[in-house]
XYZ file of N, CA and C in Angstrom:
828
model
N -33.947 -65.232 18.629
C -32.614 -64.835 18.393
C -31.761 -66.054 18.760
N -30.472 -66.067 18.239
C -29.561 -67.106 18.585
C -29.100 -66.958 20.050
N -29.217 -65.683 20.729
C -28.913 -65.626 22.130
C -30.087 -66.202 22.868
N -31.297 -66.269 22.464
C -32.294 -66.812 23.201
C -32.391 -68.267 23.099
N -31.962 -68.691 22.100
C -31.771 -70.267 21.964
C -30.647 -70.717 22.649
N -29.591 -70.039 22.757
C -28.492 -70.457 23.514
C -28.754 -70.538 24.974
N -29.568 -69.310 25.465
C -29.791 -68.993 26.766
C -30.723 -70.396 27.053
N -31.830 -70.603 26.443
C -32.878 -71.586 26.624
C -32.132 -72.909 26.935
N -30.999 -73.308 25.853
C -30.413 -74.579 25.941
C -29.364 -74.666 27.172
N -28.902 -73.496 27.668
C -28.031 -73.683 28.663
C -29.013 -73.793 29.971
N -29.923 -73.096 30.040
C -30.859 -73.165 31.246
C -31.614 -74.461 31.554
N -31.868 -75.111 30.233
C -32.646 -76.385 30.479
C -31.458 -77.587 31.016
N -30.247 -77.344 30.319
C -29.125 -78.359 31.160
C -28.877 -77.861 32.369
N -28.728 -76.593 32.805
C -28.355 -76.137 34.177
C -29.551 -76.694 35.208
N -30.807 -76.384 34.803
C -31.872 -76.727 35.716
C -31.992 -78.314 35.914
N -31.773 -78.973 34.841
C -31.894 -80.254 34.824
C -30.815 -81.051 35.754
N -29.622 -80.451 35.829
C -28.635 -80.894 36.498
C -27.512 -80.066 36.924
N -27.749 -78.991 37.925
C -26.847 -77.841 38.233
C -25.404 -78.594 38.898
N -24.561 -79.096 37.966
C -23.473 -79.606 38.683
C -22.338 -78.532 38.840
N -21.261 -78.758 39.643
C -20.354 -77.737 39.730
C -19.679 -77.222 38.530
N -19.537 -77.954 37.427
C -18.841 -77.560 36.178
C -19.822 -76.507 35.570
N -21.188 -76.879 35.552
C -22.256 -75.852 35.111
C -22.372 -74.520 35.899
N -22.145 -74.807 37.140
C -22.236 -73.671 37.920
C -21.225 -72.590 37.723
N -19.841 -73.256 37.342
C -18.734 -72.315 37.091
C -18.839 -71.659 35.758
N -19.425 -72.488 35.014
C -19.682 -71.843 33.511
C -20.529 -70.740 33.553
N -21.608 -70.760 34.275
C -22.809 -70.042 34.230
C -22.362 -68.462 34.087
N -21.374 -67.933 34.976
C -21.063 -66.462 34.969
C -20.409 -66.123 33.638
N -19.467 -66.797 33.028
C -18.932 -66.841 31.672
C -19.934 -66.942 30.748
N -21.047 -67.633 30.797
C -22.069 -67.902 29.802
C -22.774 -66.280 29.654
N -23.309 -65.653 30.942
C -23.896 -64.364 31.088
C -23.017 -63.318 30.400
N -21.606 -63.350 30.812
C -20.800 -62.362 30.352
C -20.879 -62.323 28.808
N -20.470 -63.699 28.195
C -20.458 -63.760 26.708
C -21.672 -63.314 26.120
N -22.971 -63.738 26.717
C -24.224 -63.384 25.927
C -24.389 -61.715 25.886
N -23.981 -61.149 26.742
C -24.035 -59.545 26.933
C -23.247 -58.930 25.772
N -22.085 -59.583 25.275
C -21.220 -58.972 24.308
C -21.448 -59.468 23.110
N -22.212 -60.648 22.816
C -22.469 -61.148 21.355
C -23.455 -60.470 20.809
N -23.158 -60.016 19.561
C -24.118 -59.624 18.540
C -25.012 -60.700 18.001
N -26.231 -60.847 17.969
C -27.166 -61.770 17.418
C -26.633 -61.866 15.957
N -26.452 -63.112 15.549
C -25.966 -63.456 14.152
C -24.610 -63.147 13.940
N -23.790 -62.717 14.473
C -22.370 -62.606 14.416
C -21.584 -63.790 14.359
N -20.655 -63.987 13.541
C -19.941 -65.358 13.464
C -19.331 -65.902 14.920
N -19.846 -67.079 15.100
C -19.573 -67.731 16.397
C -20.316 -67.229 17.561
N -21.436 -66.622 17.202
C -22.091 -65.883 18.415
C -23.240 -67.085 19.052
N -23.416 -68.108 18.353
C -24.178 -69.327 19.109
C -23.510 -69.851 20.008
N -23.741 -69.522 21.427
C -22.718 -70.062 22.282
C -23.211 -71.457 22.630
N -24.552 -71.749 22.327
C -24.881 -73.269 22.622
C -24.124 -74.231 21.847
N -23.113 -73.642 20.728
C -22.520 -74.689 20.260
C -21.028 -74.549 20.446
N -20.661 -73.710 21.626
C -19.186 -73.481 21.794
C -18.674 -74.562 22.633
N -17.386 -74.742 22.386
C -16.739 -75.921 23.237
C -16.822 -75.885 24.627
N -16.878 -74.652 25.227
C -16.967 -74.291 26.671
C -18.293 -75.001 27.233
N -19.279 -74.639 26.470
C -20.639 -74.795 26.906
C -20.786 -76.441 26.728
N -20.507 -77.013 25.670
C -20.630 -78.225 25.474
C -19.689 -79.187 26.478
N -18.479 -78.740 26.579
C -17.699 -79.385 27.561
C -18.334 -79.646 29.048
N -18.956 -78.262 29.353
C -19.711 -78.208 30.612
C -20.728 -79.237 30.844
N -21.519 -79.365 29.870
C -22.851 -80.029 29.717
C -22.204 -81.590 29.710
N -21.477 -81.748 29.104
C -20.989 -83.469 28.910
C -19.799 -83.868 29.664
N -19.525 -82.927 30.570
C -18.297 -83.233 31.645
C -18.688 -84.575 32.360
N -17.704 -85.280 32.824
C -18.059 -86.339 33.622
C -18.747 -86.241 34.856
N -18.330 -84.875 35.590
C -19.066 -84.448 36.823
C -20.513 -84.087 36.796
N -20.869 -83.440 35.456
C -22.161 -83.191 35.255
C -23.034 -84.430 35.063
N -22.480 -85.370 34.229
C -23.093 -86.736 34.052
C -23.520 -87.466 35.443
N -22.264 -87.449 36.216
C -22.512 -88.345 37.531
C -23.513 -87.475 38.528
N -23.638 -86.204 38.342
C -24.465 -85.464 39.177
C -26.013 -85.668 38.781
N -26.009 -85.650 37.214
C -27.434 -85.987 36.779
C -27.927 -87.352 37.254
N -27.045 -88.487 37.246
C -27.399 -89.765 37.547
C -27.706 -89.694 38.998
N -26.955 -89.068 39.740
C -27.175 -89.065 41.154
C -28.779 -88.435 41.369
N -29.165 -87.368 40.807
C -30.337 -86.686 40.905
C -31.329 -87.704 40.576
N -31.411 -88.081 39.441
C -32.323 -89.110 38.904
C -32.527 -90.369 39.884
N -31.293 -90.770 40.457
C -31.603 -91.959 41.492
C -32.261 -91.542 42.481
N -31.908 -90.267 43.264
C -32.512 -89.962 44.298
C -34.146 -89.759 44.225
N -34.353 -89.415 42.730
C -35.823 -89.170 42.538
C -36.699 -90.416 42.410
N -36.099 -91.628 42.198
C -36.668 -92.686 41.990
C -37.601 -93.180 43.305
N -38.690 -93.632 43.178
C -39.487 -93.975 44.263
C -39.419 -95.448 44.636
N -39.001 -95.707 45.805
C -38.681 -97.159 46.159
C -39.904 -97.912 46.242
N -39.997 -99.035 45.705
C -41.106 -99.759 45.712
C -41.052 -100.805 47.007
N -42.200 -100.661 47.976
C -42.171 -101.305 49.131
C -42.248 -102.835 48.909
N -41.329 -103.692 49.150
C -41.432 -105.095 49.084
C -42.516 -105.855 49.858
N -43.375 -106.664 49.178
C -44.207 -107.385 49.698
C -43.883 -108.819 50.114
N -44.507 -109.170 51.059
C -44.190 -110.676 51.526
C -44.378 -111.700 50.531
N -43.634 -112.509 50.553
C -43.873 -113.756 49.449
C -44.989 -114.423 49.602
N -45.568 -114.944 48.488
C -46.746 -115.448 48.326
C -46.865 -116.430 49.497
N -47.940 -116.419 50.312
C -48.016 -117.481 51.515
C -48.935 -118.800 51.219
N -49.610 -118.696 50.042
C -50.569 -119.712 49.940
C -49.808 -121.107 49.783
N -50.165 -122.151 50.389
C -49.533 -123.375 50.211
C -50.174 -124.342 49.202
N -49.449 -124.599 48.116
C -50.049 -125.574 46.986
C -49.703 -126.894 47.188
N -49.956 -127.721 46.316
C -49.637 -129.150 46.348
C -49.237 -129.935 45.445
N -48.649 -131.055 45.534
C -48.642 -132.159 44.541
C -47.665 -131.898 43.477
N -47.834 -132.700 42.400
C -46.950 -132.625 41.174
C -47.716 -131.888 39.987
N -47.232 -131.213 39.248
C -48.151 -130.496 38.202
C -47.422 -130.247 37.049
N -48.253 -130.325 35.854
C -47.671 -130.288 34.480
C -47.938 -129.099 33.849
N -47.062 -128.328 33.219
C -47.121 -126.900 32.666
C -46.876 -127.212 31.449
N -47.635 -126.312 30.352
C -47.365 -125.960 29.207
C -46.416 -124.673 29.060
N -45.330 -124.725 28.387
C -44.447 -123.517 28.090
C -44.460 -122.951 26.979
N -44.806 -121.918 26.810
C -44.967 -121.394 25.403
C -43.646 -120.603 24.814
N -43.439 -120.627 23.402
C -42.414 -119.769 22.998
C -42.737 -118.235 23.255
N -41.542 -117.651 23.399
C -41.595 -116.138 23.664
C -40.897 -115.544 22.404
N -41.312 -114.327 22.279
C -40.832 -113.129 21.516
C -39.941 -112.126 22.051
N -38.666 -112.079 21.929
C -38.026 -111.183 22.675
C -38.064 -111.344 24.295
N -38.239 -112.415 24.671
C -38.464 -112.917 26.112
C -39.754 -111.934 26.706
N -40.684 -111.843 25.700
C -41.699 -111.060 26.278
C -42.490 -111.395 27.568
N -42.774 -112.908 27.645
C -43.593 -113.332 28.801
C -42.738 -113.119 30.067
N -41.270 -113.422 29.852
C -40.507 -113.229 31.056
C -40.279 -111.901 31.416
N -40.207 -110.978 30.596
C -39.969 -109.457 30.738
C -41.513 -109.058 31.484
N -42.514 -109.525 31.176
C -43.796 -109.185 31.720
C -43.789 -109.628 33.106
N -43.448 -110.974 33.334
C -43.276 -111.408 34.865
C -42.394 -110.639 35.828
N -41.094 -110.296 35.205
C -40.386 -109.477 36.074
C -40.782 -108.056 36.196
N -41.465 -107.435 34.999
C -42.150 -106.061 35.110
C -43.191 -105.974 36.346
N -44.057 -106.866 36.183
C -45.054 -106.908 37.594
C -44.412 -107.118 38.656
N -43.535 -107.891 38.945
C -42.572 -107.812 40.116
C -42.038 -106.786 40.531
N -41.357 -106.029 39.708
C -40.655 -104.839 39.985
C -41.558 -103.735 40.402
N -42.744 -103.481 39.688
C -43.582 -102.512 40.068
C -44.539 -102.592 41.231
N -44.644 -103.872 41.663
C -45.521 -104.119 42.820
C -44.776 -104.527 44.018
N -43.356 -104.805 43.905
C -42.709 -105.489 44.798
C -42.859 -106.843 45.467
N -43.299 -107.461 44.299
C -43.992 -109.035 44.621
C -42.865 -109.938 44.168
N -43.136 -111.161 44.683
C -42.156 -112.496 44.291
C -42.318 -112.699 42.692
N -41.260 -113.062 42.203
C -41.321 -113.338 40.653
C -41.727 -114.664 40.452
N -42.565 -114.942 39.507
C -43.016 -116.317 39.114
C -41.753 -116.935 38.674
N -41.778 -118.183 38.936
C -40.261 -118.821 38.497
C -40.200 -119.271 37.118
N -41.330 -119.460 36.409
C -41.272 -119.632 34.895
C -42.799 -119.251 34.308
N -42.785 -118.712 33.170
C -43.963 -118.465 32.382
C -44.478 -119.777 32.159
N -45.865 -119.823 32.364
C -46.469 -121.451 32.102
C -47.985 -121.125 32.152
N -48.517 -122.209 31.514
C -50.014 -122.516 31.536
C -50.321 -123.906 32.300
N -51.145 -124.034 33.273
C -51.193 -125.365 34.136
C -52.143 -126.244 33.207
N -51.621 -127.487 32.850
C -52.534 -128.484 32.277
C -53.015 -129.465 33.286
N -52.128 -129.674 34.125
C -52.631 -130.773 35.228
C -52.031 -130.223 36.404
N -52.934 -130.121 37.575
C -52.397 -129.569 38.781
C -52.726 -130.619 39.920
N -51.442 -130.546 40.922
C -51.572 -131.280 42.164
C -51.764 -132.974 42.298
N -50.935 -133.288 41.211
C -51.117 -134.984 41.258
C -50.532 -135.477 42.610
N -51.277 -136.373 43.142
C -50.477 -136.813 44.336
C -50.622 -138.511 44.446
N -50.970 -139.056 43.171
C -51.006 -140.586 43.025
C -49.817 -141.135 42.478
N -48.782 -140.299 42.015
C -47.573 -140.900 41.308
C -46.429 -140.380 42.036
N -45.399 -141.308 42.239
C -44.124 -140.798 42.687
C -43.209 -140.054 41.633
N -42.221 -139.242 42.184
C -41.508 -138.497 41.222
C -40.974 -139.312 40.035
N -40.305 -140.354 40.247
C -39.886 -140.998 38.988
C -40.770 -141.490 38.104
N -42.104 -142.106 38.476
C -43.063 -142.443 37.630
C -43.656 -141.214 36.937
N -43.729 -140.189 37.637
C -44.369 -138.990 36.933
C -43.296 -138.654 35.851
N -42.058 -138.726 35.962
C -41.048 -138.337 34.910
C -40.984 -139.425 33.890
N -41.278 -140.659 34.178
C -41.284 -141.580 32.990
C -42.557 -141.435 32.123
N -43.712 -141.069 32.761
C -44.973 -140.649 31.867
C -44.827 -139.399 31.097
N -43.961 -138.543 31.585
C -43.806 -137.241 30.902
C -42.909 -137.579 29.694
N -41.918 -138.422 29.834
C -41.167 -138.769 28.725
C -41.646 -139.604 27.595
N -42.881 -140.240 27.954
C -43.675 -140.931 27.211
C -44.633 -140.138 26.300
N -44.811 -138.824 26.666
C -45.820 -137.999 26.076
C -45.618 -137.941 24.725
N -44.248 -137.720 23.991
C -44.197 -137.564 22.598
C -44.680 -138.766 21.628
N -44.726 -140.016 22.351
C -45.350 -141.115 21.597
C -46.919 -140.760 21.269
N -47.542 -139.969 22.061
C -48.898 -139.842 21.766
C -49.112 -138.407 21.270
N -48.328 -137.336 21.860
C -48.482 -135.961 21.449
C -47.209 -135.506 20.822
N -47.377 -135.458 19.458
C -46.014 -135.089 18.784
C -45.685 -133.637 18.971
N -46.819 -132.763 18.785
C -46.730 -131.338 19.256
C -47.857 -130.815 19.785
N -47.642 -129.948 20.587
C -48.945 -129.341 21.273
C -49.560 -128.461 20.325
N -51.078 -128.455 20.291
C -51.640 -127.547 19.278
C -51.248 -125.980 19.434
N -51.253 -125.296 18.387
C -50.758 -123.825 18.351
C -51.922 -123.028 19.282
N -51.421 -121.978 19.720
C -52.547 -120.906 20.472
C -52.763 -119.803 19.796
N -53.884 -119.323 19.430
C -54.384 -117.979 18.903
C -53.823 -116.953 20.097
N -53.992 -115.811 19.376
C -53.670 -114.481 20.207
C -54.660 -114.529 21.473
N -54.106 -113.957 22.434
C -54.925 -113.909 23.740
C -56.407 -113.005 23.535
N -57.367 -113.691 24.260
C -58.615 -113.125 24.304
C -59.149 -112.375 25.421
N -58.194 -112.242 26.321
C -58.523 -111.229 27.501
C -57.407 -111.217 28.645
N -57.711 -109.967 29.311
C -56.657 -109.904 30.316
C -57.489 -109.886 31.764
N -56.913 -110.355 32.923
C -57.689 -110.623 34.019
C -56.789 -110.221 35.228
N -57.240 -109.245 36.098
C -56.538 -109.079 37.348
C -57.534 -109.305 38.459
N -57.442 -110.108 39.411
C -58.364 -110.524 40.419
C -57.837 -110.922 41.678
N -58.702 -111.089 42.703
C -58.250 -111.523 44.075
C -59.234 -112.572 44.483
N -58.609 -113.633 44.940
C -59.376 -114.812 45.350
C -59.159 -115.197 46.920
N -60.016 -115.428 47.655
C -59.744 -115.747 49.127
C -60.446 -117.023 49.533
N -59.644 -118.075 49.816
C -60.178 -119.458 49.927
C -61.334 -119.342 50.929
N -62.352 -120.260 50.634
C -63.760 -120.213 51.406
C -64.664 -119.319 50.929
N -64.343 -118.377 50.226
C -65.471 -117.483 49.333
C -66.015 -118.314 48.197
N -67.302 -118.137 47.863
C -67.913 -118.834 46.878
C -66.946 -119.084 45.657
N -66.880 -120.407 45.293
C -66.135 -120.777 44.092
C -64.681 -120.392 44.142
N -64.086 -119.982 45.347
C -62.641 -119.766 45.428
C -61.888 -120.680 46.316
N -60.981 -121.292 45.771
C -60.191 -122.559 46.413
C -58.833 -122.100 47.038
N -58.247 -121.148 46.588
C -57.125 -120.603 47.333
C -57.149 -119.094 47.525
N -56.201 -118.630 48.259
C -55.922 -117.215 48.724
C -54.758 -116.525 47.856
N -55.143 -115.715 46.741
C -54.125 -115.218 45.772
C -54.494 -114.189 45.174
N -53.772 -113.037 44.965
C -54.170 -111.966 43.993
C -53.197 -112.241 42.618
N -53.806 -112.150 41.579
C -53.017 -112.532 40.339
C -53.492 -111.926 39.204
N -52.556 -111.743 38.140
C -52.857 -111.197 36.683
C -52.518 -112.066 35.642
N -53.230 -112.114 34.664
C -53.229 -113.226 33.613
C -53.719 -112.893 32.218
N -53.040 -113.328 31.336
C -53.582 -113.158 29.782
C -54.362 -114.538 29.660
N -55.473 -114.546 29.117
C -56.476 -115.692 28.846
C -56.294 -115.815 27.319
N -56.064 -117.334 27.182
C -56.375 -117.704 25.737
C -57.419 -118.729 25.449
N -57.690 -118.988 24.386
C -58.876 -119.882 24.054
C -58.464 -121.362 23.865
N -59.357 -122.080 23.957
C -59.087 -123.724 23.650
C -59.926 -123.913 22.259
N -59.775 -125.090 21.750
C -60.181 -125.439 20.613
C -60.304 -126.813 20.502
N -61.019 -127.761 19.568
C -61.041 -129.118 19.695
C -59.731 -129.738 19.768
N -58.678 -129.279 19.035
C -57.281 -129.926 19.140
C -56.787 -129.749 20.460
N -57.032 -128.811 21.032
C -56.497 -128.637 22.497
C -57.137 -129.657 23.575
N -58.511 -129.613 23.187
C -59.091 -130.666 24.248
C -58.782 -131.932 23.858
N -58.432 -132.471 22.683
C -57.946 -133.653 22.411
C -56.598 -133.846 22.975
N -55.833 -132.974 22.991
C -54.396 -133.031 23.604
C -54.551 -133.172 25.103
N -55.265 -132.521 25.626
C -55.513 -132.622 27.257
C -56.063 -133.924 27.467
N -56.958 -134.391 26.821
C -57.562 -135.775 27.044
C -56.219 -136.887 27.067
N -55.548 -136.753 25.931
C -54.457 -137.684 25.881
C -53.429 -137.371 26.984
N -53.253 -136.221 27.468
C -52.384 -135.953 28.560
C -53.086 -136.783 29.870
N -54.312 -136.541 30.118
C -54.924 -137.095 31.213
C -54.780 -138.606 30.989
N -54.980 -139.302 29.983
C -54.811 -140.496 29.711
C -53.296 -141.137 30.216
N -52.275 -140.274 29.925
C -51.039 -140.774 30.278
C -50.910 -140.629 31.603
N -51.264 -139.609 32.341
C -51.082 -139.461 33.614
C -52.071 -140.180 34.851
N -53.315 -140.162 34.299
C -54.265 -140.913 35.130
C -54.803 -142.258 34.493
N -54.746 -142.402 33.256
C -55.444 -143.720 32.727
C -56.514 -143.184 31.856
N -56.833 -144.066 30.837
C -57.910 -143.662 29.876
C -59.189 -143.534 30.508
N -59.532 -144.433 31.479
C -60.979 -144.518 32.077
C -60.983 -143.886 33.504
N -60.160 -142.819 33.793
C -60.210 -142.355 35.103
C -61.073 -141.183 35.356
N -61.513 -141.190 36.437
C -62.679 -140.247 37.048
C -61.935 -138.785 36.713
N -60.620 -138.657 36.985
C -60.045 -137.347 36.915
C -60.141 -136.755 35.397
N -60.021 -137.704 34.477
C -60.216 -137.319 33.131
C -61.721 -136.970 32.977
N -62.619 -137.713 33.339
C -63.966 -137.417 33.023
C -64.489 -136.317 33.711
N -63.816 -135.866 34.801
C -64.356 -134.674 35.612
C -63.482 -133.339 35.383
N -62.495 -133.350 34.430
C -61.841 -132.354 34.236
C -62.654 -131.184 33.688
N -62.089 -129.954 33.990
C -62.871 -128.733 33.335
C -62.893 -128.777 31.823
N -64.146 -128.584 31.323
C -64.143 -128.700 29.818
C -65.150 -127.400 29.428
N -64.916 -126.584 28.537
C -63.308 -126.748 27.944
C -62.328 -126.159 28.839
N -61.119 -126.683 28.363
C -59.941 -126.140 29.358
C -59.610 -124.735 28.878
N -59.317 -123.958 30.015
C -59.254 -122.338 29.952
C -57.755 -122.092 30.075
N -57.139 -122.345 28.923
C -55.689 -121.797 29.170
C -55.544 -120.418 29.456
N -54.272 -120.182 30.216
C -53.935 -118.765 30.505
C -52.628 -119.009 31.174
N -51.807 -117.776 30.950
C -50.502 -117.719 31.878
C -50.582 -116.471 32.634
N -50.106 -116.616 33.894
C -50.157 -115.585 34.809
C -48.918 -114.749 34.867
N -48.839 -113.561 34.881
C -47.578 -112.596 34.932
C -47.396 -112.076 36.206
N -48.376 -112.391 37.328
C -48.023 -111.776 38.601
C -48.980 -112.609 39.446
N -48.323 -112.658 40.859
C -48.853 -113.479 41.924
C -48.522 -112.428 43.041
N -49.672 -112.483 44.097
C -49.297 -111.790 45.305
C -50.351 -112.188 46.288
N -50.225 -111.843 47.706
C -51.043 -112.173 48.675
C -52.314 -111.357 48.374
N -53.397 -111.711 48.734
C -54.548 -111.027 48.596
C -54.845 -109.621 49.351
N -54.390 -109.942 50.690
C -54.551 -108.729 51.547
C -53.675 -107.414 51.362
N -54.317 -106.371 50.959
C -53.551 -105.136 50.658
C -52.793 -105.167 49.492
N -53.263 -106.116 48.519
C -52.347 -106.200 47.164
C -52.264 -104.772 46.439
N -51.238 -104.311 46.123
C -51.162 -103.074 45.203
C -51.339 -103.390 43.660
N -51.535 -104.690 43.363
C -51.816 -105.048 41.963
C -53.343 -104.538 41.440
N -53.305 -104.023 40.402
C -54.344 -103.342 39.796
C -54.416 -103.801 38.128
N -55.596 -103.722 37.696
C -55.789 -103.881 36.496
C -55.094 -102.865 35.483
N -55.158 -101.733 35.934
C -54.472 -100.512 35.225
C -52.977 -100.937 35.129
N -52.460 -101.243 36.214
C -50.900 -101.630 36.266
C -50.636 -102.584 35.450
N -51.381 -103.620 35.275
C -51.263 -104.947 34.588
C -51.455 -104.521 33.064
N -52.384 -103.601 32.848
C -52.312 -103.364 31.285
C -51.166 -102.426 30.998
N -50.755 -101.545 31.920
C -49.651 -100.788 31.611
C -48.388 -101.693 31.047
N -48.116 -102.728 32.044
C -47.031 -103.653 31.701
C -47.208 -104.347 30.288
N -48.344 -104.863 30.069
C -48.725 -105.535 28.920
C -48.457 -104.697 27.588
N -49.003 -103.168 27.774
C -48.864 -102.430 26.668
C -47.437 -102.066 26.185
N -46.623 -102.220 26.894
C -45.148 -102.032 26.774
C -44.476 -103.192 25.870
N -45.137 -104.470 26.041
C -44.788 -105.652 25.173
C -45.893 -106.169 24.173
N -45.896 -105.258 23.163
C -47.228 -105.627 22.309
C -47.245 -107.030 21.643
N -46.154 -107.800 21.633
C -46.288 -108.970 21.132
C -47.169 -109.854 22.053
N -47.091 -109.732 23.400
C -48.074 -110.418 24.291
C -49.421 -110.528 23.743
N -50.053 -109.664 22.966
C -51.287 -109.711 22.543
C -51.586 -109.825 21.023
N -50.485 -109.732 20.323
C -50.829 -109.742 18.921
C -50.025 -111.097 18.289
N -49.362 -111.879 18.922
C -48.818 -113.054 18.428
C -49.501 -114.297 18.728
N -49.602 -115.204 17.771
C -49.913 -116.537 18.082
C -48.820 -117.332 18.545
N -48.918 -118.375 19.410
C -47.738 -118.966 20.027
C -47.698 -120.578 20.046
N -46.538 -121.083 19.718
C -46.612 -122.651 19.689
C -46.177 -123.012 21.168
N -46.471 -124.075 21.426
C -46.140 -124.634 22.871
C -44.659 -125.134 22.635
N -43.511 -124.800 23.446
C -42.279 -125.096 23.148
C -41.904 -126.313 24.136
N -42.655 -126.640 25.207
C -42.356 -127.542 26.156
C -43.449 -127.916 27.046
N -43.421 -129.111 27.448
C -44.086 -129.609 28.785
C -43.230 -129.786 29.952
N -43.593 -129.354 31.131
C -42.514 -129.480 32.208
C -43.448 -130.080 33.370
N -42.568 -130.819 34.096
C -43.146 -131.434 35.365
C -42.465 -130.679 36.618
N -43.506 -130.196 37.357
C -42.958 -129.318 38.466
C -43.477 -129.832 39.827
N -42.658 -129.879 40.957
C -43.177 -130.054 42.402
C -43.740 -128.667 42.630
N -45.048 -128.606 42.932
C -45.727 -127.445 43.436
C -46.141 -127.765 44.974
N -45.499 -128.513 45.639
C -45.665 -128.749 46.987
C -45.138 -127.550 47.881
N -46.027 -126.838 48.554
C -45.639 -125.688 49.279
C -45.770 -124.650 48.847
N -45.126 -123.527 49.228
C -45.244 -122.231 48.749
C -44.442 -121.916 47.358
N -44.638 -120.841 46.608
C -44.223 -120.554 45.259
C -42.813 -120.771 45.435
N -42.180 -120.188 46.475
C -40.614 -120.233 46.533
C -40.274 -121.572 46.745
N -40.891 -122.568 47.130
C -40.599 -123.995 46.978
C -40.870 -124.764 45.840
N -41.349 -124.248 45.027
C -41.533 -124.893 43.640
C -40.306 -125.347 42.842
N -40.200 -126.430 42.255
C -39.234 -127.119 41.701
C -39.500 -127.748 40.440
N -38.568 -127.323 39.450
C -38.774 -128.190 38.060
C -38.130 -129.395 38.240
N -38.753 -130.541 37.904
C -38.274 -131.920 38.077
C -37.888 -132.566 36.788
N -38.435 -131.943 35.557
C -38.137 -132.613 34.257
C -39.007 -131.828 33.123
N -38.279 -131.965 31.786
C -39.106 -131.140 30.749
C -38.948 -132.044 29.569
N -39.972 -131.786 28.733
C -39.780 -132.341 27.238
C -40.024 -131.324 26.330
N -39.147 -131.135 25.521
C -39.134 -130.039 24.427
C -39.914 -130.564 23.078
N -40.756 -129.621 22.474
C -41.335 -129.916 21.260
C -40.419 -129.441 20.122
N -39.555 -128.293 20.424
C -38.641 -127.962 19.270
C -37.642 -127.272 20.102
């Protein structure tokens, strides 16, 4: 009946946020309901101005907001990432769709209470210690002479959430992380070789010994390994809210030079070249 519908709507609003305005209206509501014949003109109280005024009053809205805020679970903040990185590093920066990579990074930090990665990136060369900053900048600015545009990346091929502890077999740093993994192809391998030529020289041992094939990936979360709350399920949850992360191919929009000396909070962007 219209009475049942009106009572249900009032109670839903009342239970969700029993503000002073709604409490004052409740007795009038019950009195009106007992005197209204179902189907009579104007009998649907849920459409009455008194009811809607009570539900939509400033005090009701403020009260509801207060309840919602009180119900939020505060995420414990983790210590900033403690691992000490080193040297000068070259990053590949990808185009974004609706700031999706940035939003994923921020989302992971918010739900885990972790430090925010300063820039979405894929590492091309890490930890150079043979160049001064000015020489590294000079070489970065020469990249367009040999690499007009970085080859396009296909859609990600996997998601990884893992923990590494320095000293364990095959692990060279202590970190928990979450990443989207992409794939390399012959064009990417050629671009990587040219990049090593620029920063190390054509016949360098570094170029000869670099990992082949390159495994491009961009991380969306970093944490200290001990007691990390980061899980694969939470990572997939963040990614699922940003479908373009897994459905879009991407161009590389820039290469950037970073000082990665020290902890993540110490990282500094020194220079950048844009492809578009």
